[in-house]
C-alpha positions as CSV (number, residue, x, y, z in Angstrom):
1,M,204.4,137.5,63.7
2,Q,202.5,138.2,66.9
3,R,205.6,137.3,69.0
4,K,207.8,139.6,66.9
5,L,205.3,142.4,67.3
6,S,205.1,141.9,71.1
7,K,208.9,141.9,71.3
8,L,209.1,145.1,69.2
9,V,206.6,146.9,71.4
10,G,208.4,145.6,74.5
11,N,211.7,147.1,73.3
12,Y,210.0,150.5,72.7
13,L,208.5,150.5,76.1
14,N,211.8,149.7,77.8
15,K,213.5,152.5,75.9
16,S,210.8,155.0,76.7
17,Q,211.0,154.2,80.4
18,K,214.8,154.8,80.3
19,F,214.0,158.3,79.2
20,G,211.6,158.9,82.1
21,A,208.3,158.0,80.5
22,H,205.6,156.7,82.8
23,M,203.6,153.7,81.6
24,L,200.0,153.1,82.5
25,I,198.2,150.1,81.0
26,A,194.5,151.0,81.0
27,K,191.5,151.3,78.7
28,A,190.3,154.7,77.6
29,T,186.5,155.0,77.5
30,R,186.0,158.7,76.6
31,L,187.7,161.8,75.5
32,T,186.6,165.2,76.9
33,C,187.7,167.8,74.4
34,N,185.6,171.0,75.1
35,R,188.3,172.5,77.2
36,K,192.1,172.4,77.8
37,P,193.8,170.5,79.1
38,Y,191.9,167.6,77.5
39,I,190.6,164.8,79.7
40,I,190.9,161.1,79.0
41,E,188.6,159.0,81.1
42,L,189.6,155.5,81.9
43,E,187.6,152.3,82.5
44,D,188.2,152.4,86.2
45,G,186.9,156.0,86.5
46,A,190.3,157.7,86.6
47,R,190.8,160.9,84.6
48,I,194.0,162.0,83.0
49,S,194.5,165.6,81.9
50,T,196.8,166.3,79.0
51,R,197.8,168.9,76.5
52,T,198.6,166.5,73.7
53,I,197.4,163.0,72.7
54,V,198.6,160.4,70.1
55,I,195.7,158.1,69.2
56,A,196.9,154.7,68.0
57,T,193.9,152.5,68.9
58,G,194.0,150.6,65.6
59,A,191.1,148.9,63.9
60,Q,189.3,145.6,64.2
61,Y,189.5,143.6,61.0
62,R,186.2,142.0,60.0
63,K,186.5,138.3,60.2
64,L,184.7,135.4,58.6
65,P,182.0,133.8,61.0
66,L,183.9,130.5,61.2
67,E,184.4,128.6,64.4
68,D,188.0,127.5,63.7
69,L,189.2,130.5,61.8
70,F,191.4,131.8,64.6
71,R,193.5,128.6,64.5
72,F,194.8,129.5,61.1
73,E,195.4,133.2,61.4
74,G,199.0,133.7,60.3
75,A,199.1,130.0,59.2
76,G,197.0,130.2,56.0
77,V,194.5,133.0,56.9
78,Y,195.8,136.6,56.3
79,Y,194.3,140.1,56.5
80,G,196.8,141.8,54.1
81,A,198.6,140.9,51.0
82,N,202.2,142.0,50.6
83,F,205.5,140.6,49.3
84,M,206.0,138.2,52.1
85,E,202.6,136.6,51.8
86,A,202.9,136.5,48.0
87,Q,206.1,134.5,48.4
88,L,204.5,132.0,50.8
89,C,201.8,131.1,48.3
90,S,203.9,131.3,45.1
91,G,202.7,128.7,42.6
92,E,199.7,127.7,44.7
93,E,196.0,128.4,44.5
94,V,194.7,131.1,46.9
95,I,191.4,132.6,47.9
96,V,190.6,136.3,48.2
97,V,187.4,137.1,50.1
98,G,185.8,140.5,49.5
99,G,184.5,142.7,46.7
100,G,186.0,146.1,47.4
101,N,189.0,147.8,46.0
102,S,191.4,146.4,48.6
103,A,190.3,142.9,47.6
104,G,190.7,143.7,43.9
105,Q,194.2,145.1,44.5
106,A,195.1,142.0,46.5
107,A,193.8,139.6,43.8
108,V,195.7,141.4,41.0
109,F,198.9,141.5,43.1
110,L,198.7,137.8,44.2
111,A,197.9,136.7,40.6
112,Q,201.5,137.7,39.7
113,T,202.9,134.7,41.7
114,A,199.9,132.4,42.5
115,K,198.8,129.5,40.3
116,R,195.1,130.6,40.6
117,V,193.3,133.3,42.5
118,H,189.7,132.6,43.4
119,M,187.8,135.8,44.3
120,L,184.8,135.0,46.5
121,V,182.1,137.7,46.8
122,R,178.7,137.4,48.4
123,S,177.0,139.7,45.9
124,T,176.2,139.1,42.3
125,G,179.2,141.0,41.0
126,L,181.8,143.7,41.6
127,A,180.3,146.7,39.8
128,A,178.7,148.2,42.9
129,S,181.7,148.0,45.2
130,M,184.9,148.2,43.1
131,S,186.4,150.8,40.7
132,R,186.0,150.1,37.0
133,Y,189.7,150.2,36.5
134,L,190.2,147.3,38.9
135,I,187.3,145.3,37.5
136,R,189.0,145.5,34.0
137,R,192.3,144.4,35.5
138,I,190.6,141.4,37.0
139,E,188.7,140.5,33.8
140,N,191.9,140.7,31.8
141,T,193.9,138.5,34.2
142,S,193.5,134.9,33.2
143,T,194.6,133.5,36.6
144,I,191.8,135.2,38.5
145,T,188.5,133.5,38.8
146,L,185.5,135.5,40.1
147,R,183.0,133.4,42.1
148,P,179.9,135.5,42.9
149,Q,177.3,134.7,45.5
150,T,179.9,132.4,47.1
151,E,181.2,132.3,50.7
152,I,183.4,130.1,52.8
153,V,181.5,127.8,55.2
154,A,184.3,125.8,56.8
155,V,188.0,125.4,57.0
156,E,190.2,122.4,57.9
157,G,193.8,121.7,58.8
158,G,196.4,120.9,61.4
159,N,199.1,123.4,62.2
160,H,198.4,125.1,58.8
161,L,195.2,125.5,56.8
162,N,194.8,122.6,54.4
163,S,191.4,122.8,52.8
164,V,188.4,125.1,52.4
165,Y,184.7,124.5,51.9
166,W,182.7,127.1,50.0
167,R,179.0,127.3,49.1
168,N,177.2,129.0,46.3
169,S,174.1,130.7,47.7
170,Q,172.3,130.6,44.4
171,T,172.7,126.9,43.7
172,G,173.1,125.7,47.3
173,Q,176.1,123.6,46.2
174,T,179.0,123.2,48.6
175,E,182.5,122.3,47.3
176,K,185.7,121.3,49.1
177,H,189.0,122.5,47.7
178,E,192.6,121.8,49.0
179,I,193.6,125.4,49.2
180,R,196.1,126.5,51.9
181,H,195.8,130.3,51.7
182,I,192.9,132.7,52.3
183,F,193.2,136.5,52.2
184,V,190.3,138.1,54.0
185,M,189.9,141.6,52.5
186,T,186.4,142.5,53.9
187,G,187.5,145.8,55.6
188,A,188.0,146.9,59.1
189,D,186.2,148.9,61.8
190,P,188.4,151.6,63.5
191,N,188.4,151.9,67.3
192,T,187.1,155.4,67.4
193,G,183.8,155.1,69.3
194,W,185.4,156.3,72.6
195,L,186.4,159.6,71.0
196,D,182.8,160.9,71.5
197,G,182.8,163.1,68.3
198,C,185.9,165.0,69.3
199,V,187.8,164.6,66.0
200,M,186.7,164.6,62.4
201,L,186.2,161.2,60.9
202,D,185.9,160.0,57.3
203,S,182.9,158.2,55.8
204,K,184.2,154.9,57.2
205,G,184.9,156.1,60.7
206,F,188.7,156.5,60.4
207,I,190.3,159.7,61.7
208,K,191.1,162.5,59.3
209,T,194.5,164.1,59.7
210,G,196.7,166.7,58.1
211,S,196.0,167.7,54.5
212,D,193.0,165.3,54.4
213,L,191.2,167.9,56.6
214,S,189.4,170.3,54.2
215,P,188.8,173.9,55.0
216,E,185.1,172.9,55.5
217,N,186.2,170.2,57.9
218,L,188.2,172.6,60.0
219,S,185.5,175.2,60.0
220,A,182.9,172.7,61.1
221,A,185.3,171.5,63.9
222,G,186.0,175.1,65.0
223,W,189.8,174.9,64.4
224,P,191.0,177.8,66.5
225,L,194.6,178.3,65.2
226,T,195.9,180.4,62.4
227,R,198.2,177.6,61.2
228,Q,197.0,174.5,59.4
229,P,197.1,171.1,61.1
230,Y,200.4,169.4,61.2
231,L,201.0,166.1,59.4
232,L,199.1,163.4,61.4
233,E,197.3,166.1,63.5
234,T,193.6,165.7,63.8
235,S,190.9,168.4,63.7
236,L,191.6,168.9,67.4
237,P,194.9,170.9,68.0
238,G,197.5,168.9,69.7
239,V,195.8,165.6,69.1
240,F,197.4,163.3,66.6
241,A,196.5,159.9,65.0
242,A,198.9,157.1,63.9
243,G,198.5,153.6,62.5
244,D,195.4,151.7,61.4
245,V,193.0,154.1,63.1
246,R,194.0,156.9,60.7
247,G,192.3,157.4,57.4
248,G,194.6,156.6,54.5
249,S,197.1,154.6,56.5
250,I,198.9,151.7,54.9
251,K,197.8,149.2,57.6
252,R,201.3,147.8,58.2
253,V,203.2,147.5,61.5
254,A,206.3,149.2,60.1
255,S,204.4,152.2,58.8
256,G,202.4,152.4,62.0
257,V,205.6,152.6,64.1
258,G,207.0,155.2,61.7
259,E,203.8,157.3,62.0
260,G,204.0,157.1,65.7
261,S,207.6,158.5,65.7
262,V,206.6,161.3,63.3
263,A,203.6,162.2,65.5
264,I,205.8,162.4,68.6
265,S,208.1,164.9,66.8
266,F,205.1,167.1,66.2
267,V,204.0,166.7,69.8
268,H,207.2,168.4,70.8
269,K,206.4,171.3,68.4
270,V,202.9,171.7,69.9
271,L,204.3,171.7,73.4
272,Q,206.7,174.6,72.4
273,E,203.9,176.7,71.0
């Protein structure tokens, strides 16, 4: 998957350069937004002035604190549950780690094809972190087993995950299970710290865009234009967000690429204003 993504990005970069785009590989550390043009400060101290920006800095998915976990990412350990992963583990037992709505949705989805779905949560239950509707769906699905106060403590395997050790924090008992698929649905932290408060964020730190920006949000941000923000435009005119860093995004490569293309079309509109 990583090689395919790298190839896809490489193809886009090559095409962009053919149309005259200049590529600079650098780390942005701060956005200065109290004047136009905006200023992006880089790690080496350089400053780039610009009228428009597309923020696509993604998010860091929270991982289990296991030493060997990275060995099995994409080979038994996954951070999303879609059709492809569901087919990979069809007829097998799987583990879903997490007690939020995304974990509940993944468990219900995977239960359609998996032999058994073990939901591991560190708390005593789901009521405090999951919608009642999803809890009912889980309770009514016979192939989902909820395991509260339980967490994974070790993983084993060769080229692919083969077995998992989990421990119940209440009893202290550790069990080994030959399960080849773990879905880690414990959330993600968006890479937005460098924005220095320039754009409106949601309660989880993801960037608000378009219709998700309420009149109160725009008023608080001092939105200066008579028009409303374009699709994918942030609370800062001419600054757009695409992909995992954006609140409400689907968190998939294909959708992120699509959002980037849409954002660029609106960049052209802003530049013509």
